[in-house]
Short mmCIF file of C-alpha atoms in Angstrom, two decimals:
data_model
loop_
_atom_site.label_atom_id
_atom_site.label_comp_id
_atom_site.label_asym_id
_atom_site.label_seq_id
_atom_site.Cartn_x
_atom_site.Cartn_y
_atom_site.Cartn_z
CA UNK A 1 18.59 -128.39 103.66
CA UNK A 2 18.63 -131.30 101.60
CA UNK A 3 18.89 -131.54 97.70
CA UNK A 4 17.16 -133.92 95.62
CA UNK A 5 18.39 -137.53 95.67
CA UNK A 6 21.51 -135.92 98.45
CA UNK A 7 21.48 -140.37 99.11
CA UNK A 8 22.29 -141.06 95.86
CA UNK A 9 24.20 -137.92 94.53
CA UNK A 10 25.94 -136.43 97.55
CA UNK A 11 29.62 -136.70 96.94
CA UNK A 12 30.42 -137.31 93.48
CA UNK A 13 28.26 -134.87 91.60
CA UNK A 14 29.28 -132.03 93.97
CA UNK A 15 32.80 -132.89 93.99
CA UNK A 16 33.24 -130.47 90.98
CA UNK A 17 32.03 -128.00 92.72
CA UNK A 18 33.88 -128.25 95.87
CA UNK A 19 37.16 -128.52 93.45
CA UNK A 20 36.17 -125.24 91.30
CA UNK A 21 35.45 -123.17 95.00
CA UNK A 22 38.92 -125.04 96.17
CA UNK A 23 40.58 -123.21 92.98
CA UNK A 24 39.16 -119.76 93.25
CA UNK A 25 41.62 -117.05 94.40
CA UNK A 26 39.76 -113.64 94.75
CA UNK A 27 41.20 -110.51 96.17
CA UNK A 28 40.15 -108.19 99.27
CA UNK A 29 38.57 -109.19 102.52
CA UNK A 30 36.99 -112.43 103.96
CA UNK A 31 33.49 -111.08 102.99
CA UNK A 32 34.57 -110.54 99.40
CA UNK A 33 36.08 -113.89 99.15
CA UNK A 34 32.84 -115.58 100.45
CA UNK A 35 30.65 -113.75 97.73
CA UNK A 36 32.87 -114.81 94.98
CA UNK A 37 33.00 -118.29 95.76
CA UNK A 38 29.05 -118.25 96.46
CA UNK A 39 28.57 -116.84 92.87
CA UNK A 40 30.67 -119.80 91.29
CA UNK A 41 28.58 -121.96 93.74
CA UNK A 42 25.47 -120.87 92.32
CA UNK A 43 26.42 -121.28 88.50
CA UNK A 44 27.75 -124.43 89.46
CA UNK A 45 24.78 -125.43 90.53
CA UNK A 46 22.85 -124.13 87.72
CA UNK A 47 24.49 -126.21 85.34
CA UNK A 48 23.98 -129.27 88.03
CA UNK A 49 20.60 -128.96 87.66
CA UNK A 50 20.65 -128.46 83.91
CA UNK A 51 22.58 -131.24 83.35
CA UNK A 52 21.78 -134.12 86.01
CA UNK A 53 17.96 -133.34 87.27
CA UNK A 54 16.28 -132.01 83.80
CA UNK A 55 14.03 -134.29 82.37
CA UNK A 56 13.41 -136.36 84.85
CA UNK A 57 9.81 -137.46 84.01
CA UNK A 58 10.92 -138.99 80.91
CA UNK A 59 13.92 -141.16 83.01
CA UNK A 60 11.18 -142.76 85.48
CA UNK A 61 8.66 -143.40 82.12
CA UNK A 62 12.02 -144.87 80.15
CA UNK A 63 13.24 -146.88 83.27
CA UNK A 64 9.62 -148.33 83.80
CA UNK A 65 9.12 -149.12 80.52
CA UNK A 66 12.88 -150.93 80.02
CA UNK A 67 11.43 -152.80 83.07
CA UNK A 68 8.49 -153.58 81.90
CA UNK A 69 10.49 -155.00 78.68
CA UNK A 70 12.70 -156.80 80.75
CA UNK A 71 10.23 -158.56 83.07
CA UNK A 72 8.51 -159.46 79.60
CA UNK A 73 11.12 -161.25 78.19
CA UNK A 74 11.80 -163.32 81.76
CA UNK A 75 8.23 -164.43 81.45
CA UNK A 76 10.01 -166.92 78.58
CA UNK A 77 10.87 -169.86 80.28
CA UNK A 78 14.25 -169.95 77.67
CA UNK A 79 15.21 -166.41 78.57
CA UNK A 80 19.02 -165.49 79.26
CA UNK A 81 20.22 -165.29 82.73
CA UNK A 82 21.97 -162.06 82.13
CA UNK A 83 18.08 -160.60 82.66
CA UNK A 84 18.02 -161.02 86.49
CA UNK A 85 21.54 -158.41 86.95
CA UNK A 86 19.97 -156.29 84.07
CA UNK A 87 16.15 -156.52 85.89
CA UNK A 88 18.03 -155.66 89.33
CA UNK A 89 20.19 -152.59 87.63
CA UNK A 90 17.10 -151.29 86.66
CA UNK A 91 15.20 -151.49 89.57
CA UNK A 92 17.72 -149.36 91.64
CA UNK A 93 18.05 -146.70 88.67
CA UNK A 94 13.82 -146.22 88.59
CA UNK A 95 13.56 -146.49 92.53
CA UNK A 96 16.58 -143.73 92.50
CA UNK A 97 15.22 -141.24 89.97
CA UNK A 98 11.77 -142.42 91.40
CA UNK A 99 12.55 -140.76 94.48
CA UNK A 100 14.56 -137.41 93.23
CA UNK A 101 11.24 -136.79 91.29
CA UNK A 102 9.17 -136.90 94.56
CA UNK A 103 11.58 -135.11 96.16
CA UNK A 104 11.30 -132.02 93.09
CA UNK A 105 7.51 -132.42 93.66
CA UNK A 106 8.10 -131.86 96.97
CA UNK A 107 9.63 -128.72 97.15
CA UNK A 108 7.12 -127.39 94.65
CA UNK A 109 4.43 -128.15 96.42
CA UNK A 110 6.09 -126.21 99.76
CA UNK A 111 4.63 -127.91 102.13
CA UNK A 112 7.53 -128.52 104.33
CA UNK A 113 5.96 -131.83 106.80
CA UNK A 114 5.39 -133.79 103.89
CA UNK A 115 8.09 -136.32 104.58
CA UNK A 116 9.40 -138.55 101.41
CA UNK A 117 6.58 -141.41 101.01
CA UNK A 118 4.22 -139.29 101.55
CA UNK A 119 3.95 -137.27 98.55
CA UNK A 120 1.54 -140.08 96.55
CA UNK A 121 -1.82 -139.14 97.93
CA UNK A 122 -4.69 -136.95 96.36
CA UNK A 123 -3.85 -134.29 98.91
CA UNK A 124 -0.30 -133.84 98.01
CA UNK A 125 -1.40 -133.18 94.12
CA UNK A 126 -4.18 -131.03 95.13
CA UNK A 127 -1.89 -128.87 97.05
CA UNK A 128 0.37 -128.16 94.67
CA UNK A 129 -1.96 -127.88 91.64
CA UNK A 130 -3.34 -125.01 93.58
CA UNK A 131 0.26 -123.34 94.81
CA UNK A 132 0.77 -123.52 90.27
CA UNK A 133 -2.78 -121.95 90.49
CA UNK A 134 -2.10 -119.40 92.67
CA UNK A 135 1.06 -118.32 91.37
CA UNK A 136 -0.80 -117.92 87.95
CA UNK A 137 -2.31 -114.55 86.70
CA UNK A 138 -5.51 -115.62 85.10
CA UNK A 139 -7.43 -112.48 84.51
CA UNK A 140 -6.45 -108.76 85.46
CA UNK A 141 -8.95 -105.83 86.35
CA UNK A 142 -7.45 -101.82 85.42
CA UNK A 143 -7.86 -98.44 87.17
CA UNK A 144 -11.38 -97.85 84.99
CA UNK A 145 -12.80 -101.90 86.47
CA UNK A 146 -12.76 -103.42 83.12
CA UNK A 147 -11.22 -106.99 82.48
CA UNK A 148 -8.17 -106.63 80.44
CA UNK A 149 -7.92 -109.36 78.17
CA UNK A 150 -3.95 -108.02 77.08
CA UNK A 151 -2.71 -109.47 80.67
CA UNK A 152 1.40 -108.86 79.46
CA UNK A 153 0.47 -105.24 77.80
CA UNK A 154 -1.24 -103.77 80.58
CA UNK A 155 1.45 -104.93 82.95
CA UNK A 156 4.06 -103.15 80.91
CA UNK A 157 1.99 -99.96 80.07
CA UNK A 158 1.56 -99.77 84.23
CA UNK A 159 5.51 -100.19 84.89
CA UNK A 160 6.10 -97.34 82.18
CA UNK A 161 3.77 -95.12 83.86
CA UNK A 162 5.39 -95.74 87.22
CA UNK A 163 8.61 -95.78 86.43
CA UNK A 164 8.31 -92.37 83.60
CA UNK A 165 9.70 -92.50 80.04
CA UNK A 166 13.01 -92.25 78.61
CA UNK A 167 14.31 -88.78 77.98
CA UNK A 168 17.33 -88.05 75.34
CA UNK A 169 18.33 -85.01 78.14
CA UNK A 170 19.38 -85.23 81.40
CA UNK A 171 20.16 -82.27 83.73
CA UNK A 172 23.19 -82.37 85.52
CA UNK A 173 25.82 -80.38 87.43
CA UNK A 174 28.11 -77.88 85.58
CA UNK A 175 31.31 -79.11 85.48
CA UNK A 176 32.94 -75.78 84.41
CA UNK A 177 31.38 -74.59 87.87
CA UNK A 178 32.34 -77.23 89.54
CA UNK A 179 35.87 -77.02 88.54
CA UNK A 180 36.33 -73.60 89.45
CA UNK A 181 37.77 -71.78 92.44
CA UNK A 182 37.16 -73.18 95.95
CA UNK A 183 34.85 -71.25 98.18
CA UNK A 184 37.09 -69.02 100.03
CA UNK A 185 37.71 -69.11 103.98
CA UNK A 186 34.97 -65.99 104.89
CA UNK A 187 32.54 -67.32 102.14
CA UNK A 188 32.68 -70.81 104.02
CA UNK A 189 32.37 -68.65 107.53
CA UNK A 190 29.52 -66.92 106.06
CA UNK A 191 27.79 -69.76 104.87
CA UNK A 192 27.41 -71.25 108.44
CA UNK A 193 26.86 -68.13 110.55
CA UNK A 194 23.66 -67.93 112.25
CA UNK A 195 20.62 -66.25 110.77
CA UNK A 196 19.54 -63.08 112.92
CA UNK A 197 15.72 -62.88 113.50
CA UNK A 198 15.94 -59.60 111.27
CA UNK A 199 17.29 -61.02 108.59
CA UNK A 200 13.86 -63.61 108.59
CA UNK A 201 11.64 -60.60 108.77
CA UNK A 202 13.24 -58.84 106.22
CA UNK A 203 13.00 -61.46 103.88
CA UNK A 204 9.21 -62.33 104.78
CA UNK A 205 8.95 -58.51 104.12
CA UNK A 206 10.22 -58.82 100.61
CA UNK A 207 8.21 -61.81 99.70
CA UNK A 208 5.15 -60.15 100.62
CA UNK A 209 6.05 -56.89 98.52
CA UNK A 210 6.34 -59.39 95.64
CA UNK A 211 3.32 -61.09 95.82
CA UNK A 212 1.44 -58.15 96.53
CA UNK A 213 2.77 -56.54 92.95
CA UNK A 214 2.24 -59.91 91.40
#
């Protein structure tokens, strides 16, 4: 799986990371070990992302236009030579950042045989305006058919329903019960003897005297 711009940013940007998991000394088996360096992995790359990949719109639209500027001033037939290393620096920043973007387009598009190039044709931008589209609650029907115009309060008000509303009491096992005398050898016998077909009928017998005074 690759990661945006892995040509350009491969081993030096993740080479903090690789030094923080190097570092980490967590206790218990090799399972353990693995989950706590895959948690440090994951902020790690949180902040990656945060730090080196936000944004990146406005780097292509700065880079072109410092470009733009730059080719602008070479048009002068007295312009410094110090423009053709600056023009050149440029041009492999925007064709670098150029091609992380497409690569972030990419993946939120999800459609996984688009190869790099590809990605600037109507069909690419059609695609994923409808994957935003689709992942987008527009308008919401209840239980009684009526559009809801309160899409975020309905939602709620149907999770509180399912899920039942706080209560201040909460039944739960007697501890004074619990901490009293263990059942005794012959309870624990008579607790796991076998019920004799009397003892059903009986019981039936019983019930039905109850409900028939009820």
């Amino acid at each position: 799986m690759g990661t945006y711009g892995d040509e350009y940013h491969g081993p030096a940007v993740l080479r903090p990371l690789s030094s923080v998991c190097g570092s980490i000394y967590s206790y218990g088996d090799s399972m353990n070990r693995i989950w706590m360096k895959l948690k440090y992995v994951k902020n790690g790359l949180k902040n990656l992302n945060t730090h080196e990949f936000s944004g990146i719109e406005s780097k292509v639209k700065d880079f072109r236009r410092h470009l733009s500027n730059i080719q602008a001033q070479m048009r002068n037939v007295n312009h410094q030579t110090t423009l053709f290393e600056k023009e050149k620096v440029i041009k492999q920043h925007l064709e670098k950042w150029s091609l992380i973007e497409e690569s972030i387009m990419k993946q939120k598009s999800r459609i996984q045989w688009l190869k790099l190039g590809d990605s600037n044709n109507g069909f690419f931008f059609v695609s994923m305006i409808n994957r935003v589209a689709h992942n987008y609650i527009r308008s919401l029907v209840n239980e009684q058919g009526a559009l809801v115009q309160a899409i975020t309060e309905e939602i709620l008000s149907y999770y509180k329903q399912l899920f039942g509303a706080s209560t201040s009491h909460l039944p739960c096992v007697n501890v004074e019960v619990m901490r009293s005398r263990a059942v005794l050898n012959r309870q624990q016998l008579s607790l796991i003897k076998p019920v004799r077909r009397k003892e059903i009928l009986d019981a039936l017998k019983e019930l039905m005297i109850k409900k028939h005074r009820e």
